[in-house]
mmCIF file of C-alpha atoms in Angstrom:
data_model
loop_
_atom_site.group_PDB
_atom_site.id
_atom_site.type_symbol
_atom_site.label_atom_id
_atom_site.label_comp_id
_atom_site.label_asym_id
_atom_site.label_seq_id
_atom_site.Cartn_x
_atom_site.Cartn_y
_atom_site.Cartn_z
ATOM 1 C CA UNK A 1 16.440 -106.610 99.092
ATOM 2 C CA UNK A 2 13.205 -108.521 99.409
ATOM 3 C CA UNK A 3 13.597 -109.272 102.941
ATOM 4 C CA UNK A 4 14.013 -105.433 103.585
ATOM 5 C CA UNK A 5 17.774 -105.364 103.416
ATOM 6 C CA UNK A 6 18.278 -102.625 100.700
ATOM 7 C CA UNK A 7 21.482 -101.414 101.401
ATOM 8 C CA UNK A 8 23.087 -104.813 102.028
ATOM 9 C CA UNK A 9 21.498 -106.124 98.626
ATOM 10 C CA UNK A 10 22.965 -102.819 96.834
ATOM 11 C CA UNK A 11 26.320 -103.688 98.915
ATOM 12 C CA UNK A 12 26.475 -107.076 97.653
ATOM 13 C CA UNK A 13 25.724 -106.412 93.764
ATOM 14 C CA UNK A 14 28.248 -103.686 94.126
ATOM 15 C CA UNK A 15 30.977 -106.406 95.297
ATOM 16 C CA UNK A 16 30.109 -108.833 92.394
ATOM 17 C CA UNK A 17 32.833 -108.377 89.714
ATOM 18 C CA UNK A 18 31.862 -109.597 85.933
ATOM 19 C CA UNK A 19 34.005 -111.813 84.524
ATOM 20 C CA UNK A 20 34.716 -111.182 80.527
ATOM 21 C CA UNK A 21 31.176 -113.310 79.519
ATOM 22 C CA UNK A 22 28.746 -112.719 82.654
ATOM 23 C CA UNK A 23 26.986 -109.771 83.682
ATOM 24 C CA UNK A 24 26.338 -111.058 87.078
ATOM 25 C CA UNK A 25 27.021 -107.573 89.096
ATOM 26 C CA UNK A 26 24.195 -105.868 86.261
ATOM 27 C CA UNK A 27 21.624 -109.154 86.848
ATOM 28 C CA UNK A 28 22.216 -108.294 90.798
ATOM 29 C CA UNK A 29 21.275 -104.409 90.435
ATOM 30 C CA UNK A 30 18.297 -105.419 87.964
ATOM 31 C CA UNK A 31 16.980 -107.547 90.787
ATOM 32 C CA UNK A 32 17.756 -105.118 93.352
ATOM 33 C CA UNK A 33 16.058 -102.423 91.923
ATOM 34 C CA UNK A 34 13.120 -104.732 90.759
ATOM 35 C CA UNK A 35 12.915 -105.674 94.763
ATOM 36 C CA UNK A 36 12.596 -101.660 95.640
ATOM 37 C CA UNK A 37 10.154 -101.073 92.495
ATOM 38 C CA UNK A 38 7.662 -103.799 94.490
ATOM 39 C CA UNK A 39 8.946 -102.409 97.905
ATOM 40 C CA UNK A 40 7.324 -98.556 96.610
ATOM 41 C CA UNK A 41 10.544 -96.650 96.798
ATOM 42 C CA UNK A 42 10.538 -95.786 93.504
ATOM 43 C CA UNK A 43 13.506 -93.402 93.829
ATOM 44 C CA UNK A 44 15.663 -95.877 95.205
ATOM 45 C CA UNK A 45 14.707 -98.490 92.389
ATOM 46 C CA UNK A 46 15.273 -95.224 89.372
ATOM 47 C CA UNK A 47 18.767 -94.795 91.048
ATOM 48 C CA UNK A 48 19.460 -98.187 91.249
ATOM 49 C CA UNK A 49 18.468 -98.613 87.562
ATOM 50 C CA UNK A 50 20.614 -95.669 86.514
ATOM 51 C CA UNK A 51 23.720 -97.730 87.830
ATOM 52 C CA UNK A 52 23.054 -100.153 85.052
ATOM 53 C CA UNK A 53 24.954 -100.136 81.643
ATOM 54 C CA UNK A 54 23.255 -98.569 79.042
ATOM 55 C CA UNK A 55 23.698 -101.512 76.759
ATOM 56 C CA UNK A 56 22.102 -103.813 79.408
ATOM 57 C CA UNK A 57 18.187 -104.590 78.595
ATOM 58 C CA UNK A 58 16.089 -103.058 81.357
ATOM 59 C CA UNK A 59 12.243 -104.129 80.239
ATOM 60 C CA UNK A 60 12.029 -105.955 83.545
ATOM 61 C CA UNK A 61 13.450 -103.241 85.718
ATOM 62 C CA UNK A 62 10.904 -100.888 83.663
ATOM 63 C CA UNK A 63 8.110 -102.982 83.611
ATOM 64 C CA UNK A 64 7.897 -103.758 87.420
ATOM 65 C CA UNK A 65 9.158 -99.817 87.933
ATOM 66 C CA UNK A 66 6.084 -98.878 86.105
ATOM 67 C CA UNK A 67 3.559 -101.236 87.976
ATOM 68 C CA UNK A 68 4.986 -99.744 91.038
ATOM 69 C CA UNK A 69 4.486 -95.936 90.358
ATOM 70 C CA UNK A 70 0.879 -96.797 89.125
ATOM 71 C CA UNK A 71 0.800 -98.096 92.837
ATOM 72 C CA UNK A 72 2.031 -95.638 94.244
ATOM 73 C CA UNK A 73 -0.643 -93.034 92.693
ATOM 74 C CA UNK A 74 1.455 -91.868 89.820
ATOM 75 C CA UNK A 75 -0.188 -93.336 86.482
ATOM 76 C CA UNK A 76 0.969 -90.957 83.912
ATOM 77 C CA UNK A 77 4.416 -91.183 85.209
ATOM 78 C CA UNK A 78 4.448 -95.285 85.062
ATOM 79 C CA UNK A 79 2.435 -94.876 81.816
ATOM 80 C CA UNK A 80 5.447 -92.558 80.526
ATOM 81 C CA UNK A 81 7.998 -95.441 81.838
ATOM 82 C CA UNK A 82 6.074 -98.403 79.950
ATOM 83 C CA UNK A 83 6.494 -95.981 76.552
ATOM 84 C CA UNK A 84 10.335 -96.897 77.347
ATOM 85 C CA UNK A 85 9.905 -100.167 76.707
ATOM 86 C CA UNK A 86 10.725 -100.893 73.072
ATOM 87 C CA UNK A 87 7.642 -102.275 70.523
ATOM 88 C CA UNK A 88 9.875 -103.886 68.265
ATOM 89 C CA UNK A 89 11.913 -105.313 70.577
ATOM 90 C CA UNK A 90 10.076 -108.993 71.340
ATOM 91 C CA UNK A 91 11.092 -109.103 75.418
ATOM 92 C CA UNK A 92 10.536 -105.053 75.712
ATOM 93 C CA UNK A 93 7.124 -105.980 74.118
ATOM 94 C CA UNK A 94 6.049 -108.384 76.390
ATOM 95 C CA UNK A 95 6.946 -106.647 79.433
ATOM 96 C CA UNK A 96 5.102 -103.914 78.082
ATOM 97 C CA UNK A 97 1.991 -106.021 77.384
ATOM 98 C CA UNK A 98 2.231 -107.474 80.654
ATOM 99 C CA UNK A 99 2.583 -104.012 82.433
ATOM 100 C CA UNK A 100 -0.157 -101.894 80.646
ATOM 101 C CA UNK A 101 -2.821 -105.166 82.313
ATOM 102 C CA UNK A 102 -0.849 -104.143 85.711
ATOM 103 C CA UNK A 103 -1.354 -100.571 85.766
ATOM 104 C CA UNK A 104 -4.721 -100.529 84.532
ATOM 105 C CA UNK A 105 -5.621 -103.478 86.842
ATOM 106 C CA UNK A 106 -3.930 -101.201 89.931
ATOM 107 C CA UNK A 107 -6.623 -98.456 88.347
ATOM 108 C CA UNK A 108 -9.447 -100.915 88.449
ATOM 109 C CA UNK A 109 -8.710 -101.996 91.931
ATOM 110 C CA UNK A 110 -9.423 -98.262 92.913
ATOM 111 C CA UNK A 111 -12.641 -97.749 91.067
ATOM 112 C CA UNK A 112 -10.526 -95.580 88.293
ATOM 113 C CA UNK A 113 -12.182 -96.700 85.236
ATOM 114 C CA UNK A 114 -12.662 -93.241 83.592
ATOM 115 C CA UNK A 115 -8.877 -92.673 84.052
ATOM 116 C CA UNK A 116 -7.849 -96.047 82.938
ATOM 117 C CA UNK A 117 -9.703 -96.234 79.887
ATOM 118 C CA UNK A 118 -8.856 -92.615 78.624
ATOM 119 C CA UNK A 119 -4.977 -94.014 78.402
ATOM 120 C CA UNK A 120 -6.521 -97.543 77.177
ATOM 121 C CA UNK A 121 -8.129 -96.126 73.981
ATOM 122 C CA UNK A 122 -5.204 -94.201 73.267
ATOM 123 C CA UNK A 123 -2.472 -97.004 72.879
ATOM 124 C CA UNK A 124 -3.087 -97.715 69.296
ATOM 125 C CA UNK A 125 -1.980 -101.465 70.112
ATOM 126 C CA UNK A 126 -5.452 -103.819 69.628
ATOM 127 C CA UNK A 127 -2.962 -106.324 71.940
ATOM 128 C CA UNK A 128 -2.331 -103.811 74.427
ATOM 129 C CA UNK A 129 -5.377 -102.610 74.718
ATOM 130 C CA UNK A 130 -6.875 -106.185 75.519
ATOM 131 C CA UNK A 131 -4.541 -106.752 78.287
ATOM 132 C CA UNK A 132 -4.793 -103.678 79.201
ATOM 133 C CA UNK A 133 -8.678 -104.166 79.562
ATOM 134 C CA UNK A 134 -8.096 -107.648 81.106
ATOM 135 C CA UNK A 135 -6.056 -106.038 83.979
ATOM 136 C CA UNK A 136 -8.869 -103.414 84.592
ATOM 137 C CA UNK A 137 -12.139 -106.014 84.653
ATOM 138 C CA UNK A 138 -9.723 -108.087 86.789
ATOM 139 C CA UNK A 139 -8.965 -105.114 89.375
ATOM 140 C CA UNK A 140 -12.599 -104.177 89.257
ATOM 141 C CA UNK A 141 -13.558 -107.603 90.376
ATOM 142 C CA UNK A 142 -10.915 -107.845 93.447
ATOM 143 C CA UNK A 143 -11.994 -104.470 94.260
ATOM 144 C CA UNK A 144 -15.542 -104.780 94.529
ATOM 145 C CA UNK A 145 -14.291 -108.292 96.840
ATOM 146 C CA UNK A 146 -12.333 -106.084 98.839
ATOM 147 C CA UNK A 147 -15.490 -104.009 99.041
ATOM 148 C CA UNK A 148 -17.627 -107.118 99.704
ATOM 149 C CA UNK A 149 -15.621 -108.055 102.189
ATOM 150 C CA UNK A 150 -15.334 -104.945 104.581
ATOM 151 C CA UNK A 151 -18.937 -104.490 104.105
ATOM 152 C CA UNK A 152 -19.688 -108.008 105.528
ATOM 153 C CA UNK A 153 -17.331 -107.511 108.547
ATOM 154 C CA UNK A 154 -19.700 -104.827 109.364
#
């Protein structure tokens, strides 16, 4: 799916069959729809998420679907998938932790620091909120090199 193949990928975790203590075909479409999350078609990573099991554990498949909508331009949407991931869950917590520093660092990268902190002051986490702030000074800083940079080329 990285290499652009999306339909193959989908093909081929389709064809994997599970034996009774594996869930290699669910692993496969977690990956897959992981790969179309960082790709930007969102759609095609939801529906390929939606394939999975409900028992199976989806904080990665949320996490990098969330960094990928706040990408894409849609914050309060990705902000509204990271609430899926589970607080008292220790992997669901991480992912979340690590997500909220993506999307606000996607916000900082784009100069969106009155949007980014509105959401940051309301996550009533004091370990969210300093990742979150961590991701937003750090896409400040590589977006002010970006900006550095084109205005030297000039």
């Amino acid at each position: 799916a990285r290499g652009g193949d999306v339909s193959g990928a989908q093909q081929t975790a389709n064809a994997i069959v599970n034996d009774a203590s594996a869930k290699n075909r669910e692993d496969a479409l977690a990956e897959v729809s992981i790969a179309l999350a960082d790709s930007g078609d969102i759609a095609a990573a939801e529906k390929t998420e939606n394939l999975l099991p409900m028992d199976y554990d989806v904080s990665a498949v949320n996490a990098q679907l969330a960094v990928g909508q706040a990408q894409a331009g849609d914050v309060k949407s990705a902000l509204a998938t990271v609430d899926h991931l589970n607080e008292h869950d220790r992997r669901g917590w991480r992912f979340k932790i690590a997500a909220v520093n993506s999307i606000a660092k996607v916000q900082g990268r784009t100069g969106d620091v009155t949007g980014a902190r509105a959401w940051i002051n309301a996550l009533g986490s004091s370990e969210l909120e300093a990742s979150a702030l961590t991701g937003l000074a750090e896409g400040l800083i590589e977006g002010d090199s970006k900006k550095a940079q084109t205005v030297t080329r000039k």
